[in-house]
XYZ file of C-alpha atoms in Angstrom:
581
model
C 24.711 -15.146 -3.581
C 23.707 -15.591 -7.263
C 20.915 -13.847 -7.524
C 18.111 -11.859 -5.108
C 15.514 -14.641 -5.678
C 18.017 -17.049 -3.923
C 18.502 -14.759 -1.041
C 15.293 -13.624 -0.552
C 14.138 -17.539 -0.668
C 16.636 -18.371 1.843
C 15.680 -15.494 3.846
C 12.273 -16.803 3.670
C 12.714 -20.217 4.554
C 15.201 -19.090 7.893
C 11.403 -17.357 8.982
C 9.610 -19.953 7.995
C 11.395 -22.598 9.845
C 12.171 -20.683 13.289
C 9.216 -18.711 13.582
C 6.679 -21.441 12.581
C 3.768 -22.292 15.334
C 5.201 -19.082 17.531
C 4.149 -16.678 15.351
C 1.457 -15.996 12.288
C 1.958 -16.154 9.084
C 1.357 -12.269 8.908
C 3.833 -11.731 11.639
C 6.936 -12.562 10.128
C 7.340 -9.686 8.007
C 7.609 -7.914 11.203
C 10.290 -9.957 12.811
C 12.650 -10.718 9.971
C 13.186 -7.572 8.296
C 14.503 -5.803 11.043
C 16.871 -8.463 11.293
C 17.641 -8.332 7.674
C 18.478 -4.603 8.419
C 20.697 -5.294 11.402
C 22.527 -8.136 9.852
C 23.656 -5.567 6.831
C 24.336 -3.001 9.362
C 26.971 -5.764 10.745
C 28.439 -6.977 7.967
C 29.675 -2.846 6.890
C 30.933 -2.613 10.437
C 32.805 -5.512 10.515
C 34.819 -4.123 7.122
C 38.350 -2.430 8.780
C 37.588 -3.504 12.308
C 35.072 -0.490 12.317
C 32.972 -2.214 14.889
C 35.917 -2.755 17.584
C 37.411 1.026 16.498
C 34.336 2.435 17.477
C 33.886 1.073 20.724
C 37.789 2.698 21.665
C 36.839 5.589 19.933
C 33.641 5.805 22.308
C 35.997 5.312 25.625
C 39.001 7.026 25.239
C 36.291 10.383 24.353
C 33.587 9.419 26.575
C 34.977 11.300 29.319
C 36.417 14.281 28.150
C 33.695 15.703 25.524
C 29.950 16.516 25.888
C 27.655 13.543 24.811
C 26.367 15.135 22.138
C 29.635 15.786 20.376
C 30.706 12.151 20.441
C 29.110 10.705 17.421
C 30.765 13.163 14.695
C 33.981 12.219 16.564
C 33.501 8.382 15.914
C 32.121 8.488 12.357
C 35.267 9.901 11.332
C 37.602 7.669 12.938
C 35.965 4.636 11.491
C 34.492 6.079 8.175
C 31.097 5.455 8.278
C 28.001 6.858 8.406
C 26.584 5.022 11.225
C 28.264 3.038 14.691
C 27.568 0.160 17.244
C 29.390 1.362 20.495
C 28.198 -1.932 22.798
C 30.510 -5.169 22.545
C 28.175 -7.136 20.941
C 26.511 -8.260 17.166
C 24.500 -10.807 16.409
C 27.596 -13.268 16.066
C 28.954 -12.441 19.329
C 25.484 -12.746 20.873
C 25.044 -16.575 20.334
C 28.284 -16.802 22.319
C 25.814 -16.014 26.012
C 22.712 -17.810 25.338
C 21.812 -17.432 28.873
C 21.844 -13.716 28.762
C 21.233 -13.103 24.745
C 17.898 -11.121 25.569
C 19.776 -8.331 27.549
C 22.378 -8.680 25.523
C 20.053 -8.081 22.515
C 18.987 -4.403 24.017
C 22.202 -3.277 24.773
C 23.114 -4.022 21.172
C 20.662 -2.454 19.501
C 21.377 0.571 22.477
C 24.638 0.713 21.194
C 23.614 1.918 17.935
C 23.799 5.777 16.681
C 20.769 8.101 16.627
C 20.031 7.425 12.922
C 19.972 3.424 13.426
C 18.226 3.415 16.291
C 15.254 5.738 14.597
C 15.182 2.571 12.184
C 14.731 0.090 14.568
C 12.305 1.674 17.117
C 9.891 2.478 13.578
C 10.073 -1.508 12.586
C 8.663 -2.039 16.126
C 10.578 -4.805 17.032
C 10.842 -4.487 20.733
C 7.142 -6.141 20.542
C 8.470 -9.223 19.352
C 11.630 -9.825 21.451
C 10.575 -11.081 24.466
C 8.486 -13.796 22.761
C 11.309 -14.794 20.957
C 13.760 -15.431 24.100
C 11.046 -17.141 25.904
C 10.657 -19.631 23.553
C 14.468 -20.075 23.064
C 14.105 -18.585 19.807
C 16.262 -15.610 19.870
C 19.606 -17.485 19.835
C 18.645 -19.601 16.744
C 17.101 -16.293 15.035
C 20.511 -14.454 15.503
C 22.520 -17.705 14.963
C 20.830 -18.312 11.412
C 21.616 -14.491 10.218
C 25.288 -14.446 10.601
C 25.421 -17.344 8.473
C 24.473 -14.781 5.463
C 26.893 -12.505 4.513
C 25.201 -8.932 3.396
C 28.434 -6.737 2.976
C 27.910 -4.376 0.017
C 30.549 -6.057 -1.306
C 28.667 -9.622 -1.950
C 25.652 -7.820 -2.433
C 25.171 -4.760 -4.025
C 22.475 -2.225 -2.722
C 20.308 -3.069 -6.105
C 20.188 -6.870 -4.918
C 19.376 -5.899 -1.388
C 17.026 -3.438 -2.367
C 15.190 -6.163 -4.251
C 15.545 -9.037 -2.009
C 13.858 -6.691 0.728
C 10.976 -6.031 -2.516
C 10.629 -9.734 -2.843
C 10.037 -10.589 0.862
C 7.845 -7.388 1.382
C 5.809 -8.820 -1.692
C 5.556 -12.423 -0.085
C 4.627 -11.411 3.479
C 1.944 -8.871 2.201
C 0.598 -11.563 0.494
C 0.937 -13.549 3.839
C -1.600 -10.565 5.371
C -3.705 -10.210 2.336
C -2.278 -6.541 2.215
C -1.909 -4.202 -1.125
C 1.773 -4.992 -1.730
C 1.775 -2.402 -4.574
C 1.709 -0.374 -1.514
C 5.500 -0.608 -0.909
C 6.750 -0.792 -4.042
C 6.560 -0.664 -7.839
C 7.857 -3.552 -9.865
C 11.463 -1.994 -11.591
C 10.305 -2.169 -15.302
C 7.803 0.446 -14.660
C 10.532 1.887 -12.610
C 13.104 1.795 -15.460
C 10.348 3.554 -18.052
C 9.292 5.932 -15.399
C 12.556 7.422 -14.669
C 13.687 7.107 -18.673
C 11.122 8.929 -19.339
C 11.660 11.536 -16.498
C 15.182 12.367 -17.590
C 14.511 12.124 -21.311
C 14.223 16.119 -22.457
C 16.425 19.080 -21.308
C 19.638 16.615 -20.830
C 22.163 19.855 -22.627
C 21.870 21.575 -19.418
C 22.642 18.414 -17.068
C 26.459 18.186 -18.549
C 29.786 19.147 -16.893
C 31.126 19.789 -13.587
C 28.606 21.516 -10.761
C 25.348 20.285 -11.787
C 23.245 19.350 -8.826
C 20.180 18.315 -8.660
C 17.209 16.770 -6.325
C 14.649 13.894 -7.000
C 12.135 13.743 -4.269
C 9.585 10.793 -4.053
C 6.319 11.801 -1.842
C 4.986 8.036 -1.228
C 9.087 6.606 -1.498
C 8.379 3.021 -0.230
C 11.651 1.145 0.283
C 13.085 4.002 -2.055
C 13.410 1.830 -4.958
C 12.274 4.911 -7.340
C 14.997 7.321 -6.121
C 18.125 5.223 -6.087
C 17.376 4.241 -9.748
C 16.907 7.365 -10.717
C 20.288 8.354 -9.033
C 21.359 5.185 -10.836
C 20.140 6.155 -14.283
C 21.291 10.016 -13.982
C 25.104 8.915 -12.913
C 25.095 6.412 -15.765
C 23.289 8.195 -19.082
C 23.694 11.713 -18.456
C 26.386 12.918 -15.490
C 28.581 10.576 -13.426
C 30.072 13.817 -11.813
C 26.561 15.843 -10.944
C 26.012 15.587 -6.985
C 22.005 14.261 -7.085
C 20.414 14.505 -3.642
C 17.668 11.691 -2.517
C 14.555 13.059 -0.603
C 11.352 11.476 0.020
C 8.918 10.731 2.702
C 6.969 7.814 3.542
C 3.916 7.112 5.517
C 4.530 3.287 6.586
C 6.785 2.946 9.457
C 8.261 -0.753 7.876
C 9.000 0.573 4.642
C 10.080 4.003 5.644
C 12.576 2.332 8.143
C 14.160 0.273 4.987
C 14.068 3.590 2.852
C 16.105 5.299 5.585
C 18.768 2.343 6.440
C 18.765 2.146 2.430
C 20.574 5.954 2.583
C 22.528 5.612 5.671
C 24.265 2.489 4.100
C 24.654 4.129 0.748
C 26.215 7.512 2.184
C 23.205 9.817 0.943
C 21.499 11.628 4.203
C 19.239 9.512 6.425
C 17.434 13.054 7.061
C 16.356 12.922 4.255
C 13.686 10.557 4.030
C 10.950 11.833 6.664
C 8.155 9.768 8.417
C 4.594 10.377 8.109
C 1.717 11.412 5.516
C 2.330 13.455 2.764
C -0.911 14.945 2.668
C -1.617 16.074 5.804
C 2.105 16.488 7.407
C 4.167 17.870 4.767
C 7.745 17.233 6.166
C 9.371 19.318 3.323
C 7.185 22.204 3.269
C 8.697 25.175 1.119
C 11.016 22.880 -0.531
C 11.449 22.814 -4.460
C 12.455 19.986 -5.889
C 14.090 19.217 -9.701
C 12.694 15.722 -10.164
C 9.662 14.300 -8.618
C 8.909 10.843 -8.996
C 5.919 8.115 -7.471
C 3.564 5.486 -7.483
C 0.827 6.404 -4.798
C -1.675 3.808 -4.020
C -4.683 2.797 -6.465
C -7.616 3.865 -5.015
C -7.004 4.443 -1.703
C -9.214 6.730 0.874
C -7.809 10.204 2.174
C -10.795 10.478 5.105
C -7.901 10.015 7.795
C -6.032 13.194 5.938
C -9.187 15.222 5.372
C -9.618 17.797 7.581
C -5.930 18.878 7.262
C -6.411 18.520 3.450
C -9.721 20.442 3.445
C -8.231 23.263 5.549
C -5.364 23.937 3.074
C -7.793 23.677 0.097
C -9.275 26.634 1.302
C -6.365 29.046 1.309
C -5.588 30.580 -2.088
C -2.148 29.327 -1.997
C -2.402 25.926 -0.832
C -1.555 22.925 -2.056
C -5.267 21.540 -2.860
C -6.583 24.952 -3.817
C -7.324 23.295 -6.950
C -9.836 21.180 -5.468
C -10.203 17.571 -3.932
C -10.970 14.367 -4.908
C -13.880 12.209 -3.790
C -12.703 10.454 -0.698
C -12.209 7.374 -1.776
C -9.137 8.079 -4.030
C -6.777 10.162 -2.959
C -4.312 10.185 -6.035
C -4.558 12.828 -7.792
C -4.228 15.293 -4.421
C -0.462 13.673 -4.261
C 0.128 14.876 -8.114
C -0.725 18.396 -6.354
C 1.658 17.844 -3.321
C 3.982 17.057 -6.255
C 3.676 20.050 -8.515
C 3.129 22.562 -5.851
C 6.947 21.451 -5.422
C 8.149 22.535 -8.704
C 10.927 24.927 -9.154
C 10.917 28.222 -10.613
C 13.401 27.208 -13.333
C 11.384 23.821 -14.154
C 10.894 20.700 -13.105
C 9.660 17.344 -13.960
C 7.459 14.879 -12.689
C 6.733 11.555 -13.381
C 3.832 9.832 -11.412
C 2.352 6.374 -12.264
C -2.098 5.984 -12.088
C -4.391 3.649 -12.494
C -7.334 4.985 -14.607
C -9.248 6.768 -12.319
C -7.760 10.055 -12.396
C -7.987 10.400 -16.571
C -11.783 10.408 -16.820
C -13.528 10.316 -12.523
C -16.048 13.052 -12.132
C -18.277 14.783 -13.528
C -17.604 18.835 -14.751
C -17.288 20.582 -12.132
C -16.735 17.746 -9.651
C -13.457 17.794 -7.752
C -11.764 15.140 -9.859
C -12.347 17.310 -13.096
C -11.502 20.823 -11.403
C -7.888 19.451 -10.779
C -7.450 17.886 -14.192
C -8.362 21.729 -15.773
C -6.048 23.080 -13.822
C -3.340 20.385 -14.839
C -4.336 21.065 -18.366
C -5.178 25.141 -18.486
C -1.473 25.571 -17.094
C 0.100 23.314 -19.410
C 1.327 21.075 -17.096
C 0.320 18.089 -18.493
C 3.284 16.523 -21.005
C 2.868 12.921 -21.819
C 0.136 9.829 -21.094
C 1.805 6.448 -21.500
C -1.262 3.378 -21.377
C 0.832 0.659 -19.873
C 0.596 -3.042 -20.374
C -1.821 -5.289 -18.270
C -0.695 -6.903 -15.048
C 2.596 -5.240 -14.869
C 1.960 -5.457 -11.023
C 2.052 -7.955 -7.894
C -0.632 -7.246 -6.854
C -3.522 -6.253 -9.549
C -4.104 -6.616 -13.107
C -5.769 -3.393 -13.871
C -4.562 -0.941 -16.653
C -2.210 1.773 -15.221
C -0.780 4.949 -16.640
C 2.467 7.052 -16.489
C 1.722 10.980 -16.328
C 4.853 12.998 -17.097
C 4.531 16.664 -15.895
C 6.708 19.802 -16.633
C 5.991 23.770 -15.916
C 8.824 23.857 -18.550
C 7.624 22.218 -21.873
C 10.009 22.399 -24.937
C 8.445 24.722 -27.361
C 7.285 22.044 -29.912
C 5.145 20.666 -26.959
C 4.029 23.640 -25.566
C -0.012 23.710 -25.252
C -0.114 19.987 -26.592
C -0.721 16.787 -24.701
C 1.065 13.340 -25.888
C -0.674 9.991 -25.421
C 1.423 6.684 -25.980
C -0.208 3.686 -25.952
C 2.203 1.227 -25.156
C -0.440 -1.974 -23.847
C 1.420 -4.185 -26.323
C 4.957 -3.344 -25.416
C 5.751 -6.113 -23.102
C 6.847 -9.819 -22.970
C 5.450 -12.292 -21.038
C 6.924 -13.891 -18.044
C 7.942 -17.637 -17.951
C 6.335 -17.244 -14.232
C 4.345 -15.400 -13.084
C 4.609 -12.772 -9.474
C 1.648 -12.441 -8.040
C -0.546 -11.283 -10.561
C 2.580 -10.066 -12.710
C 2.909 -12.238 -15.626
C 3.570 -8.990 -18.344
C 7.459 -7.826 -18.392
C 8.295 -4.120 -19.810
C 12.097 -5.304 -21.498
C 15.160 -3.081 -22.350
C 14.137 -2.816 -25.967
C 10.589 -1.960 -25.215
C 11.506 1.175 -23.223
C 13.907 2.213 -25.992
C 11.066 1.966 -28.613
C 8.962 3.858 -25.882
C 11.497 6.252 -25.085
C 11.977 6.875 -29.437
C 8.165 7.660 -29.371
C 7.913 10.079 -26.649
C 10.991 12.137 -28.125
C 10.169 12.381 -31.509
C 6.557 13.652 -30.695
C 5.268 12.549 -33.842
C 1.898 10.234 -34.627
C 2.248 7.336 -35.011
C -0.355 4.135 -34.346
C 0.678 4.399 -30.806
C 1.164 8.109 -30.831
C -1.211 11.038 -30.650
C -0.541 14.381 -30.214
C -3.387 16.771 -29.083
C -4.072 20.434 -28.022
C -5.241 20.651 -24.657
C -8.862 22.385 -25.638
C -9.170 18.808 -26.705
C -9.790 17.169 -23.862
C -12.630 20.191 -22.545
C -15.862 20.504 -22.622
C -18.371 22.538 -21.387
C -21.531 20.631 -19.817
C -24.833 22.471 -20.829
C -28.238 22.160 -19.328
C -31.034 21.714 -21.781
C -34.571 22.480 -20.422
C -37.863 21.602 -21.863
C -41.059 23.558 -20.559
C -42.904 22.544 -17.606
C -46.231 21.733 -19.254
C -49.462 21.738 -16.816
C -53.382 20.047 -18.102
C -55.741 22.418 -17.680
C -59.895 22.588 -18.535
C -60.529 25.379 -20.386
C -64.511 25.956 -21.917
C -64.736 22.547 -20.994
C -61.799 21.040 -22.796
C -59.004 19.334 -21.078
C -55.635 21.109 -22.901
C -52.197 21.412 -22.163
C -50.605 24.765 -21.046
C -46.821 25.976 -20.392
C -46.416 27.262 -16.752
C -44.537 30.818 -17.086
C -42.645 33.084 -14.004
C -44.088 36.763 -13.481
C -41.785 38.109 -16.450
C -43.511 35.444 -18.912
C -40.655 33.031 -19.522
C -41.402 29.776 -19.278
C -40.965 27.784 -16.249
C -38.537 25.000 -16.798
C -39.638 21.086 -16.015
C -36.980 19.365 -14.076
C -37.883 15.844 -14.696
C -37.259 16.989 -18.423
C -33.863 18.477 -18.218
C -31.033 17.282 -19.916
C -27.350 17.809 -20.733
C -25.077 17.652 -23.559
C -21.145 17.900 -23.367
C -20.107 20.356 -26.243
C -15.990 20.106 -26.828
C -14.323 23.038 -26.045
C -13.421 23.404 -29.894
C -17.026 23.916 -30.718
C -19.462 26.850 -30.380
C -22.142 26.344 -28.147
C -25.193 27.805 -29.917
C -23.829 26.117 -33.273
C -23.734 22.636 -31.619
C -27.213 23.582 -29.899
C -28.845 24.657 -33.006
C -27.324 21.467 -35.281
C -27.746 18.645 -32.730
C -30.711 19.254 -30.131
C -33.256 22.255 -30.999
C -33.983 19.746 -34.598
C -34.993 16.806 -32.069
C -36.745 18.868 -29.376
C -38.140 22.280 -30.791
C -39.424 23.296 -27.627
C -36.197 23.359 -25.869
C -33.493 25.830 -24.564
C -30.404 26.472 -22.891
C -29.463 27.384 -19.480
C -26.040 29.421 -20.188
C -26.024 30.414 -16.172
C -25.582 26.596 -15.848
C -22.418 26.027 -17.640
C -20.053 24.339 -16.394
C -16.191 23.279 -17.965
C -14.944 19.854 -17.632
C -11.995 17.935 -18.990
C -11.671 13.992 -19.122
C -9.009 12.111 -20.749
C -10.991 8.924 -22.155
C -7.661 7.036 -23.513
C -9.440 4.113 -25.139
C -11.859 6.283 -27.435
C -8.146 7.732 -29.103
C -6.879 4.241 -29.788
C -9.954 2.525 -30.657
C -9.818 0.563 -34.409
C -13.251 -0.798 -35.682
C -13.464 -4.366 -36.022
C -15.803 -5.091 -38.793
C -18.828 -7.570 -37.870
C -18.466 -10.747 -39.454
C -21.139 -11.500 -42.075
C -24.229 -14.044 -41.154
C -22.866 -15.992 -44.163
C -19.790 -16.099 -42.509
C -21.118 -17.293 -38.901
C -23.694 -19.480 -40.035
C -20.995 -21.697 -42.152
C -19.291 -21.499 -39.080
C -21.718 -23.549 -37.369
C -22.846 -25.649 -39.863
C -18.895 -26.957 -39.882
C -18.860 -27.721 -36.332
C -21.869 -29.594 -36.126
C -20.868 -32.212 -38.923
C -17.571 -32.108 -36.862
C -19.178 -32.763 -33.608
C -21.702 -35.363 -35.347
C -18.652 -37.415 -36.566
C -17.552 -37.317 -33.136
C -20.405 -38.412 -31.790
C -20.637 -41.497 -34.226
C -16.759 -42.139 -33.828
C -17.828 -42.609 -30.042
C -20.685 -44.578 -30.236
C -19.169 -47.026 -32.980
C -21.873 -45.706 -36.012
């Protein structure tokens, strides 16, 4: 196959034609990537007659040992990580049409434990028996086994994007967020340069191992490249271990195929919701790596979430979110994850989490915390519609509890909105393309922690501020010898009472004194005012824009008004060429 377009078109159009008028639009997704999945299983079976050895393997044992000690036996006789033990695939299939639907079960029976996990989370069983009553079963089957899917026509990159490219198309079928399931692999390719991109002396020689774990893994596009990208640029000997966990039963059942074909363990990519279900609780992790949705709601993860946030040690003791957005309570999943001897973590946002929330608020608790440990590393401002599915600006966060001691105490923003080409067609709402080159030039940046016009370097004080309440009497009319005046309510101790309708705030930076910003920018414009220390309250907010801003000049009326003087004698000979004058 030439390329994964071509496959993932052809794909397309085998759905398209068989499942047309039986099924909606929607539907297909469901229906053809199990299939996809079962076909590749096939094709790595039928390498060495692994398919036929395994069904010998199963009776000459099947007798003589305890069920559950038959698999290991057959995976090492045919050397795989996975077995079919019925008689059938979906080539031999189409040879009973009569009896392809029972047929069909006791193949997909025959797989091992691990496969059949795969299948039973696609949910295909719901589909089946439409499928043989309308006859289209046979053709279904028939038209896969004219594609061959070994791993030796096409690699695990190509099928890991041809599955991208159909999920993209049939969640744009259902009107669903495909950004869900994956992330476009440019913003991959940065993300995971930039992961890897400090500490590399101590990733060298023989015996390194190391973990990259992905808490929202998708189709697991983030941790294979990053296995890709370690074996390639920094160790082809270190033994890197793949976990993740994934809440969508489609995607999570590609993820986990995904390993079992490529040897890593199918164990270790877990089902469910990272938030409230924490399959890898008490694990530490090297690498952490994700996209989590934009602006998604937590609600169905909120008492669980709530629960933990109230224990000192727990994962959201920091503090949570407004409901509505649930990002930034995955970047604490992630760093609550970090080992003792560092670890890095690279997480991609749109620009909610930099600035949502007031001081105080939920939102701004967790970003002090980020900040006040020195977490926080790097902020790259990525190009415009990057993704499938939206145009909105998006960020990379890099994370560390192990900062080089240059950075140590200093945040790095990179605003790379203009590093990007754009595509000769467009993907959805992708049209922007992050090259080779770019991430380089990216990748120079964030390394030599220097400013630059797309660099700045700040300390993290920077980015705080403390919100103060300023309160103006409460002022009452009174008659007194006959004369309406104006007097200032007081409390028993003869302080004045403060009016609420009259209270204000200011945001003093962190870097400032309080009473020296009070006393130079409010008491000259309201005398009669005062601060409320007891209300303080610290905030932090990362307004990116405001760093990068350059002033445009106005253009001069002059300027403007020949402007329009020049097009109306342009449009007046126009008008005259058109009317014959």
């Amino acid at each position: 196959m030439a390329n994964y377009q071509e496959l993932a078109n052809l794909v397309w159009n085998v759905a398209d034609d068989v499942l047309r008028g039986l099924f909606k639009p929607h539907e297909y997704g469901d229906i053809t990537l199990p299939f996809l999945v079962l076909r590749r299983l096939d094709c790595i079976l039928d390498e060495d007659d692994r398919k036929d050895k395994a069904i010998q393997t199963y009776k000459q044992f099947k007798d003589h040992v305890p069920e559950e000690a038959l698999p290991p036996i057959i995976l090492k006789e045919i050397n795989a990580s996975f077995y079919n033990t019925s008689q059938y695939d979906l080539s031999r299939l189409t040879e009973d049409p009569t009896n392809i639907h029972l047929n069909f079960e006791n193949y997909l029976n025959g797989f091992s434990q691990d496969v059949r996990d795969i299948i039973e989370n696609f949910n295909l069983d719901r589909f089946i028996e439409r499928l043989n009553q309308n006859n289209r079963l046979f053709i279904f089957c028939d038209k896969f086994t004219e594609v061959d899917l070994h791993p030796n026509q096409v690699d695990n990159r190509t099928m890991g994007l041809v599955f991208e490219e159909l999920l993209r198309k049939f969640s744009e079928m259902s009107n669903e967020t495909s950004g869900e399931h994956y992330t476009p692999r440019d913003v991959v390719q940065l993300l995971v340069s930039l992961l890897f991109a400090e500490h590399r002396e101590n990733l060298r020689g023989q015996g390194v191992i190391r973990s990259i774990f992905d808490p929202c893994c998708g189709t697991g596009g983030m941790l294979t490249i990053g296995k890709k990208y370690f074996r390639e640029q920094i160790n082809p000997n270190a033994d890197i271990r793949l976990l993740g966990q994934e809440l969508n039963a489609q995607t999570y059942a590609i993820c986990k195929s995904d390993m079992l074909i490529t040897g890593e363990d199918p164990d270790s990519i877990q089902h469910g919701s990272s938030l409230s279900n924490d399959r890898f609780q008490g694990q530490r992790f090297d690498y952490m790596i994700t996209n989590p949705p934009f602006g998604v709601s937590w609600k169905s993860d909120e008492v669980a979430v709530k629960a933990e946030a109230q224990t000192a040690n727990g994962r959201f003791s920091a503090g949570t979110p407004r409901s509505s957005d649930g990002a930034l309570l995955f970047l604490q999943h992630m760093l609550s994850k970090m080992e003792a001897r560092g670890s890095r973590v690279g997480i991609v946002f749109n620009g909610s989490p930099l600035f949502t929330g007031d001081a105080g608020s939920g939102e701004s608790e967790i970003r002090r915390w980020i900040i006040e440990n020195d977490y926080l590393e790097c902020i790259i401002a990525l190009p415009e519609k990057l993704f499938f599915n939206t145009s909105i600006a998006t960020y990379i966060w890099i994370l560390t509890n192990r900062k080089s001691e240059a950075r140590r105490g200093k945040i790095q923003l990179i605003n790379a909105v203009d590093f990007h080409d754009e595509m000769k067609r467009n993907l959805g709402a992708k049209n922007a393309l992050i090259s080779d080159n770019h991430i380089r030039q990216l990748i120079q940046l964030y390394t030599n922690f220097e400013e630059t016009e797309h660099c700045k370097i700040y300390p993290n004080d920077f980015f705080g501020y403390t919100k103060v309440t300023v309160e103006r009497p409460l002022i009452e009319k009174c008659e007194v010898l006959g004369e309406e005046t104006e007097v200032v309510v007081r409390d028993k101790q003869g302080n004045p009472k403060p009016d609420s309708k009259l209270r204000d705030y200011e945001r003093v930076p962190l870097t400032e004194n309080i009473e020296d910003y009070y006393q130079r920018e409010v008491k000259p414009h309201v005398p009669d005012s005062w601060i409320d220390r007891k209300r303080d309250k610290v905030g932090y907010e990362i307004n990116f824009n405001r760093y990068f801003y350059q002033y445009t000049p106005l253009r001069s009326l002059k300027e403007i008004a020949d402007e329009i003087l020049a097009l109306e004698r342009k449009s007046e000979g126009l008008l005259n060429e058109v009317l014959g004058f």
